[in-house]
Each structure stands twice: as structure tokens, then as C-alpha cells.
Short mmCIF file of C-alpha atoms and ligand atoms in Angstrom, two decimals:
data_model
loop_
_atom_site.label_atom_id
_atom_site.label_comp_id
_atom_site.label_asym_id
_atom_site.label_seq_id
_atom_site.Cartn_x
_atom_site.Cartn_y
_atom_site.Cartn_z
CA MET A 1 0.00 0.00 0.00
CA PRO A 2 1.27 3.52 -0.58
CA ALA A 3 1.89 5.84 2.38
CA THR A 4 -1.22 6.52 4.46
CA LYS A 5 0.07 9.27 6.75
CA PHE A 6 1.87 12.57 6.45
CA ILE A 7 4.59 13.63 8.86
CA CYS A 8 3.71 17.22 9.76
CA PRO A 9 6.38 19.91 10.39
CA ASP A 10 5.91 19.40 14.18
CA GLY A 11 6.84 15.71 13.76
CA GLN A 12 3.31 14.42 14.41
CA GLU A 13 1.66 12.06 11.96
CA THR A 14 -1.68 12.87 10.34
CA PRO A 15 -3.71 10.43 8.20
CA ILE A 16 -3.48 11.67 4.60
CA LEU A 17 -7.25 11.67 4.09
CA LYS A 18 -7.75 13.72 7.25
CA CYS A 19 -5.09 16.16 6.08
CA LEU A 20 -6.71 16.59 2.67
CA ASN A 21 -10.22 16.99 4.10
CA ARG A 22 -9.27 19.43 6.83
CA CYS A 23 -5.84 20.12 8.23
CA PRO A 24 -5.97 19.56 12.03
CA LYS A 25 -3.29 22.24 12.59
CA LYS A 26 -3.73 26.00 12.58
CA GLU A 27 -3.15 26.08 8.82
CA ARG A 28 -1.72 23.84 6.14
CA CYS A 29 2.07 23.50 5.78
CA MET A 30 1.73 23.90 2.01
CA PHE A 31 -0.97 24.58 -0.59
CA LEU A 32 -3.74 22.01 -0.77
CA PRO A 33 -3.12 21.32 -4.51
CA THR A 34 0.55 20.64 -3.71
CA LEU A 35 -0.45 18.12 -1.06
CA ARG A 36 -2.92 16.56 -3.47
CA ALA A 37 -0.17 16.32 -6.11
CA VAL A 38 2.08 14.56 -3.58
CA VAL A 39 -0.70 12.05 -2.84
CA LYS A 40 -1.34 11.51 -6.55
CA SER A 41 2.31 10.76 -7.11
CA LEU A 42 2.31 8.05 -4.45
CA ASP A 43 -0.12 5.54 -5.88
CA ARG A 44 0.46 4.51 -9.45
CA GLY A 45 -1.95 1.57 -9.16
CA ILE A 46 0.56 -0.99 -10.42
CA GLU A 47 0.12 -4.49 -9.06
CA GLU A 48 3.35 -6.23 -10.03
CA PRO A 49 6.66 -5.09 -8.52
CA THR A 50 8.19 -2.50 -10.83
CA VAL A 51 11.80 -2.33 -12.01
CA THR A 52 12.53 0.48 -9.54
CA GLU A 53 10.89 -1.40 -6.67
CA LEU A 54 13.01 -4.47 -7.40
CA ILE A 55 16.19 -2.40 -7.55
CA SER A 56 15.51 -1.14 -4.01
CA GLY A 57 16.14 -3.44 -1.08
CA VAL A 58 13.56 -6.22 -0.80
CA ARG A 59 12.91 -5.26 2.81
CA GLU A 60 12.22 -1.66 1.86
CA THR A 61 9.78 -2.65 -0.88
CA TYR A 62 8.11 -5.23 1.40
CA LEU A 63 7.61 -2.68 4.19
CA LYS A 64 6.27 -0.09 1.76
CA LYS A 65 3.80 -2.62 0.40
CA THR A 66 2.60 -3.96 3.74
CA THR A 67 2.76 -1.26 6.39
CA ASP A 68 0.92 1.95 7.08
CA TYR A 69 4.01 4.11 6.69
CA ALA A 70 4.20 7.87 6.86
CA ILE A 71 6.01 10.31 4.58
CA ASP A 72 7.13 13.88 4.99
CA PRO A 73 5.46 15.87 2.17
CA GLN A 74 8.46 18.24 2.16
CA SER A 75 10.77 15.41 1.09
CA ALA A 76 8.27 14.13 -1.48
CA LEU A 77 8.56 17.43 -3.35
CA TYR A 78 11.84 16.40 -4.99
CA ALA A 79 10.06 13.43 -6.56
CA LEU A 80 7.32 15.81 -7.69
CA GLN A 81 9.91 18.02 -9.43
CA GLY A 82 11.20 14.97 -11.27
CA GLN A 83 7.69 13.99 -12.34
CA ALA A 84 7.01 17.53 -13.59
CA VAL A 85 10.14 17.38 -15.75
CA HIS A 86 9.02 14.03 -17.15
CA THR A 87 5.57 15.40 -17.99
CA LEU A 88 7.07 18.42 -19.78
CA HIS A 89 9.28 16.13 -21.84
CA GLU A 90 6.41 13.79 -22.63
CA GLU A 91 4.62 16.70 -24.30
CA CYS A 92 7.63 17.32 -26.56
CA THR A 93 8.43 13.90 -27.94
CA GLU A 94 6.57 14.14 -31.24
CA GLY A 95 8.31 12.66 -34.30
CA GLU A 96 10.28 9.47 -34.18
CA ILE A 97 10.49 9.27 -30.42
CA LEU A 98 8.69 6.83 -28.17
CA SER A 99 8.15 7.94 -24.63
CA GLU A 100 6.81 6.79 -21.27
CA VAL A 101 5.65 3.38 -22.43
CA ARG A 102 5.24 0.73 -19.74
CA LEU A 103 6.61 -2.64 -20.83
CA LYS A 104 6.17 -5.92 -18.96
CA ASP A 105 7.65 -9.36 -18.70
CA ALA A 106 6.98 -12.29 -16.35
CA LEU A 107 8.95 -10.70 -13.49
CA THR A 108 8.31 -6.99 -13.52
CA SER A 109 7.28 -3.92 -15.48
CA GLY A 110 9.03 -0.67 -16.25
CA LYS A 111 8.29 2.59 -18.00
CA PHE A 112 11.20 3.96 -20.02
CA ASP A 113 11.48 7.72 -20.52
CA MET A 114 12.33 8.00 -24.20
CA TYR A 115 13.67 6.03 -27.12
CA GLY A 116 14.59 7.00 -30.67
CA LYS A 117 16.49 9.87 -32.32
CA ILE A 118 17.01 11.84 -29.16
CA LEU A 119 20.68 12.80 -29.47
CA ASP A 120 21.48 12.56 -33.18
CA GLU A 121 20.03 11.21 -36.38
CA SER A 122 20.88 7.59 -35.63
CA ASP A 123 17.91 5.75 -34.25
CA GLY A 124 17.99 3.57 -31.14
CA THR A 125 19.07 5.73 -28.20
CA LEU A 126 17.39 4.86 -24.93
CA GLY A 127 17.32 7.93 -22.71
CA ASP A 128 16.46 8.37 -19.08
CA LEU A 129 15.86 11.65 -17.24
CA LYS A 130 17.08 12.20 -13.71
CA VAL A 131 16.54 15.33 -11.65
CA THR A 132 19.08 14.87 -8.93
CA SER A 133 21.64 16.38 -6.58
CA SER A 134 25.15 17.59 -7.42
CA TYR A 135 26.40 14.92 -4.99
CA LYS A 136 24.84 12.11 -7.00
CA ILE A 137 26.05 13.59 -10.31
CA MET A 138 29.56 13.98 -8.91
CA LYS A 139 29.56 10.28 -7.96
CA ALA A 140 28.08 9.26 -11.31
CA LEU A 141 30.77 11.17 -13.24
CA GLY A 142 33.60 9.67 -11.17
CA ILE A 143 34.58 13.04 -9.69
CA HIS A 144 36.24 12.73 -6.29
CA LYS A 145 38.33 14.74 -3.85
CA VAL A 146 41.85 13.99 -2.66
CA ASP A 147 43.93 15.50 0.15
CA VAL A 148 46.94 17.42 -1.17
CA ALA A 149 49.73 18.61 1.12
CA THR A 150 49.98 22.41 1.32
CA GLY A 151 53.65 22.32 2.43
CA GLU A 152 52.75 23.77 5.85
CA VAL A 153 52.43 22.03 9.20
CA TYR A 154 50.13 22.63 12.18
CA LYS A 155 51.99 24.73 14.72
CA THR A 156 49.67 24.16 17.70
CA GLY A 157 46.86 21.90 18.93
CA ALA A 158 46.35 18.14 18.82
CA ARG A 159 47.71 17.93 15.26
CA LYS A 160 50.88 19.94 15.98
CA GLY A 161 53.69 18.96 13.63
CA GLN A 162 51.38 17.18 11.18
CA PRO A 163 51.26 18.37 7.55
CA LYS A 164 48.33 20.58 6.52
CA THR A 165 46.27 19.44 3.51
CA ARG A 166 43.63 20.88 1.24
CA LYS A 167 41.00 19.10 -0.84
CA GLU A 168 41.47 19.01 -4.60
CA ILE A 169 39.07 17.67 -7.21
CA ARG A 170 40.09 14.77 -9.46
CA TYR A 171 38.22 13.51 -12.52
CA GLY A 172 38.01 10.08 -14.13
CA GLY A 173 37.52 7.97 -10.98
CA VAL A 174 35.08 5.09 -10.51
CA ARG A 175 31.60 6.04 -11.78
CA HIS A 176 28.93 5.14 -9.22
CA VAL A 177 26.03 4.43 -11.56
CA MET A 178 25.11 0.87 -10.63
CA ASP A 179 21.41 1.43 -9.84
CA TRP A 180 20.91 3.65 -12.88
CA ALA A 181 22.71 1.11 -15.07
CA ILE A 182 20.57 -1.78 -13.79
CA GLN A 183 17.38 0.21 -14.36
CA LEU A 184 18.25 1.38 -17.85
CA ASN A 185 19.56 -2.01 -18.90
CA TYR A 186 16.32 -3.65 -17.81
CA TYR A 187 14.36 -1.17 -19.94
CA ARG A 188 16.76 -1.98 -22.79
CA MET A 189 16.02 -5.67 -22.36
CA LEU A 190 12.26 -5.06 -22.31
CA LEU A 191 12.52 -2.91 -25.45
CA GLU A 192 14.64 -5.52 -27.24
CA LYS A 193 12.14 -8.25 -26.31
CA ALA A 194 9.46 -6.04 -27.90
CA GLY A 195 11.48 -5.95 -31.15
CA PHE A 196 13.38 -2.64 -30.87
CA THR A 197 17.12 -2.22 -31.30
CA VAL A 198 18.85 -0.25 -28.59
CA LYS A 199 22.19 1.11 -29.82
CA ARG A 200 23.13 3.10 -26.76
CA MET A 201 21.85 4.15 -23.36
CA VAL A 202 22.27 7.63 -21.92
CA ILE A 203 21.14 9.33 -18.70
CA GLN A 204 20.39 13.04 -18.88
CA ALA A 205 21.03 14.21 -15.32
CA ILE A 206 19.61 17.60 -14.43
CA CYS A 207 21.27 19.10 -11.37
CA ARG A 208 18.74 20.60 -8.95
CA ASP A 209 21.33 22.50 -6.88
CA ASN A 210 23.84 23.57 -9.53
CA SER A 211 23.78 27.24 -8.58
CA LEU A 212 25.00 26.53 -5.05
CA ARG A 213 28.63 26.78 -3.94
CA THR A 214 28.58 23.15 -2.74
CA ALA A 215 27.87 22.03 -6.33
CA SER A 216 30.90 23.85 -7.76
CA GLU A 217 33.01 22.51 -4.87
CA ARG A 218 31.97 19.09 -6.13
CA GLY A 219 33.13 19.95 -9.67
CA ILE A 220 29.55 20.32 -10.95
CA GLU A 221 29.38 23.48 -13.08
CA GLN A 222 26.65 22.62 -15.61
CA THR A 223 22.91 22.19 -15.18
CA VAL A 224 22.72 19.15 -17.45
CA TYR A 225 25.11 16.22 -17.90
CA LEU A 226 24.84 13.37 -20.38
CA ILE A 227 26.07 10.18 -18.75
CA PRO A 228 26.59 7.12 -20.97
CA ILE A 229 25.52 3.79 -19.51
CA HIS A 230 27.25 0.56 -20.50
CA LYS A 231 25.60 -2.72 -21.28
CA ILE A 232 25.04 -5.29 -18.52
CA SER A 233 24.54 -8.89 -19.63
CA ASP A 234 20.93 -10.05 -19.97
CA GLN A 235 21.75 -13.21 -18.05
CA TRP A 236 22.99 -11.22 -15.06
CA LEU A 237 19.94 -8.94 -15.15
CA GLU A 238 17.51 -11.84 -15.36
CA ARG A 239 19.13 -13.66 -12.43
CA TYR A 240 19.26 -10.49 -10.31
CA PHE A 241 15.61 -9.57 -10.89
CA ALA A 242 14.35 -13.17 -10.60
CA LYS A 243 16.07 -13.55 -7.22
CA LYS A 244 14.69 -10.30 -5.84
CA ALA A 245 11.19 -10.90 -7.25
CA ALA A 246 11.16 -14.38 -5.64
CA MET A 247 12.33 -13.00 -2.28
CA LEU A 248 9.63 -10.33 -2.35
CA LYS A 249 6.92 -12.80 -3.37
CA GLU A 250 7.88 -15.19 -0.56
CA ALA A 251 7.92 -12.39 2.03
CA LEU A 252 4.50 -11.15 0.92
CA GLU A 253 3.03 -14.66 0.99
CA THR A 254 4.52 -15.67 4.35
CA LYS A 255 4.28 -12.14 5.83
CA LYS A 256 7.85 -12.62 7.05
CA MET A 257 10.25 -9.68 7.14
CA PRO A 258 12.90 -10.11 4.39
CA PRO A 259 16.61 -9.84 5.28
CA VAL A 260 18.05 -6.41 5.89
CA CYS A 261 18.80 -4.47 2.69
CA SER A 262 22.36 -4.81 1.36
CA ASN A 263 24.97 -2.22 2.18
CA ARG A 264 24.67 -0.78 -1.34
CA GLU A 265 20.86 -0.72 -1.17
CA ARG A 266 20.91 1.10 2.15
CA TRP A 267 23.70 3.52 1.07
CA GLY A 268 25.96 2.28 3.82
CA GLY A 269 23.24 3.13 6.41
CA ARG A 270 22.60 6.77 5.36
CA LYS A 271 19.31 5.75 3.76
CA CYS A 272 18.14 3.96 6.93
CA LEU A 273 18.84 6.98 9.09
CA ASP A 274 17.36 9.76 6.98
CA PHE A 275 15.91 8.81 3.63
CA CYS A 276 14.16 5.43 3.54
CA GLU A 277 10.40 5.95 3.68
CA ALA A 278 10.00 2.62 5.49
CA ARG A 279 12.58 3.38 8.19
CA ALA A 280 10.02 3.88 10.98
CA GLU A 281 8.84 0.29 10.46
CA CYS A 282 12.29 -1.27 10.05
CA PRO A 283 13.99 -2.89 13.10
CA PHE A 284 17.44 -2.44 11.52
CA ALA A 285 16.92 1.32 11.17
CA LYS A 286 15.73 1.52 14.78
CA GLU A 287 18.87 -0.30 15.96
CA LEU A 288 21.08 1.95 13.87
CA ARG A 289 19.42 5.07 15.28
CA MET A 290 19.87 3.75 18.80
CA MET A 291 23.56 3.00 18.19
CA ASN A 292 24.08 6.50 16.81
CA LEU A 293 22.36 8.04 19.83
CA MET A 294 24.58 6.03 22.16
CA LYS A 295 27.68 7.22 20.27
CA VAL A 296 26.57 10.85 20.58
CA GLY A 297 25.64 10.37 24.25
S1 SF4 B 1 15.59 1.41 6.80
FE1 SF4 B 1 17.42 0.61 5.73
S2 SF4 B 1 17.41 -1.64 6.01
FE2 SF4 B 1 15.38 -0.83 6.61
S3 SF4 B 1 14.14 -1.05 4.78
FE3 SF4 B 1 14.99 1.03 4.72
S4 SF4 B 1 16.93 0.88 3.57
FE4 SF4 B 1 16.29 -1.20 4.12
#
């Protein structure tokens, strides 16, 4: 089931229907149509697990499908921005471009963003739009920071005598695009099964914070980046999705909590602490929060 409650700015939870009918607070935290748009974006009415759901941790998807979880409408606004960009593009794909078609196979279904002559006159480019942070784009482009000695040393304090360093940007490192690559490659496979030839795959990443100093400190100077995605073998994709679909199916049938999400799926724990929408229902996230509190205390 999609989220059923909103987390209000004071931290209290309000059932979504109650919020939409009449806000129990002094006044709404945002315009009613914005809240309605957030709600509309939550339920897409798709029965089978989608490609994006299967890329997430099985536990996360299970909890989001089975519990009455709550979301903060403020954080849902980023997703809304992304959807608005998709809608604008959808209205401009006339000609030899296919867009926003949902394709299915026995395991899952996925809606690709666009396919066709989208970058040049050669047919067969599969494109995906991402509206995302400069941090994610930096990682996807393989930009990273290294410590470079300044030639000076600390003269006082705990680090006295140690060399001083400054951060410098380096390009051409490992590109962290695994989830995007899995997603786009699955769409490629679905398109190929439907008889289309995919010659290349490209992500168009739109930076939502590119005017901020933090973005330029991360080496992100443009608003839009084209990020090529390499092919992943069909056999690997099929095994990966079949395993996760089977785990999810079993958990839903037995109502048994699936294993904790992998380190990659939970972003090394960052997702569990601040970003996963199912974190309030997840014992692992509760433990992690407790451990963090103990460290601080
Ligand atoms: S809180 Fe972490 S481990 Fe729990 S479902 Fe979310 S991502 Fe997975």
C-alpha cells in the first residue's frame, strides 16, 4: 500500500485523508493542490513489482507494500519536481520518439522515458531523465576529492607537527552508476524483447542545486550532464531480478520480514537513518538510530 500518513512539520503524523479533508493544525504546511499532487504521485496503481521497486532493497519494498508508513510531504517534493520534468518532456516527444511506455515481462514492469532519435540522427538511443543532486552527479561522473599537502604544518593543537592538507578535485575515478545502469539495462532488455534495437543508453542528469557553492566545490558546473551507460549482460539482469522478485513474493506470501537491505541498497546506512520511507517500520533502522544516539551520548 502507498503511504497513508503525512509527517507534519511538528513531527506528528496525520492520516493523509484527514489532512486533505481538513488540516488539524492551525493552517496547512503547504498549498492544498501541492499536497494533493504529492498524494497523486504516491499511488500509481501498479500491481506487479516495478523495475525500480526491485532495484531497491527487498525489505524496503516489502515494508512499503505492507505497512501503514508515513512520509514527509516536504521530502516528497523532490520526486514531484522529477515527475514535472518528465511530464514536460512527454509533451515534446513528437516525431520518431517513443516515450513513457510501460513494458512488462513475467517478473516486472518498467516505463522507459524515451527512445529513438534523441541525441542525433541515428535511431535507437534509450534515454532516461534524472533530476538529482550535485552529490549524485559527482559520484556518477567519477569526480572525487583527494587531500593534497599544502607544504605547511600545524603549529599548535592536537595535530601539531602534522602536515596541513587541502581538498582538490580529481576527474576520471570510478563512476557510481550501478542502480541507474541496472534500471536502464532492464528497460533496454524489455525494449529488445518487444522488437526494438537499442544502440546506446544515456542518462540526462539535471542538477537541482547547480547554482550553489557546494555544487561547484563538487566539480559540478553545468545544469545538465549526459552520462553514458554501459551494457550489462541479460543473463545477469535476469538472475538479479528473478532472485529479488522471488524473495519479495515469498515475504508477501509468508508475511515474514525479508533480510536487511544490502549495504549498497541502504547507502551504507545513510538511507536507513534519513531517507528510507519505510525506516520507521524497520527494526534495523531503529537499531542503527539507537547505536548513533549512544555514540553521541
Ligand atoms: S531502513 Fe534501511 S534496512 Fe530498513 S528497509 Fe529502509 S533501507 Fe532497508
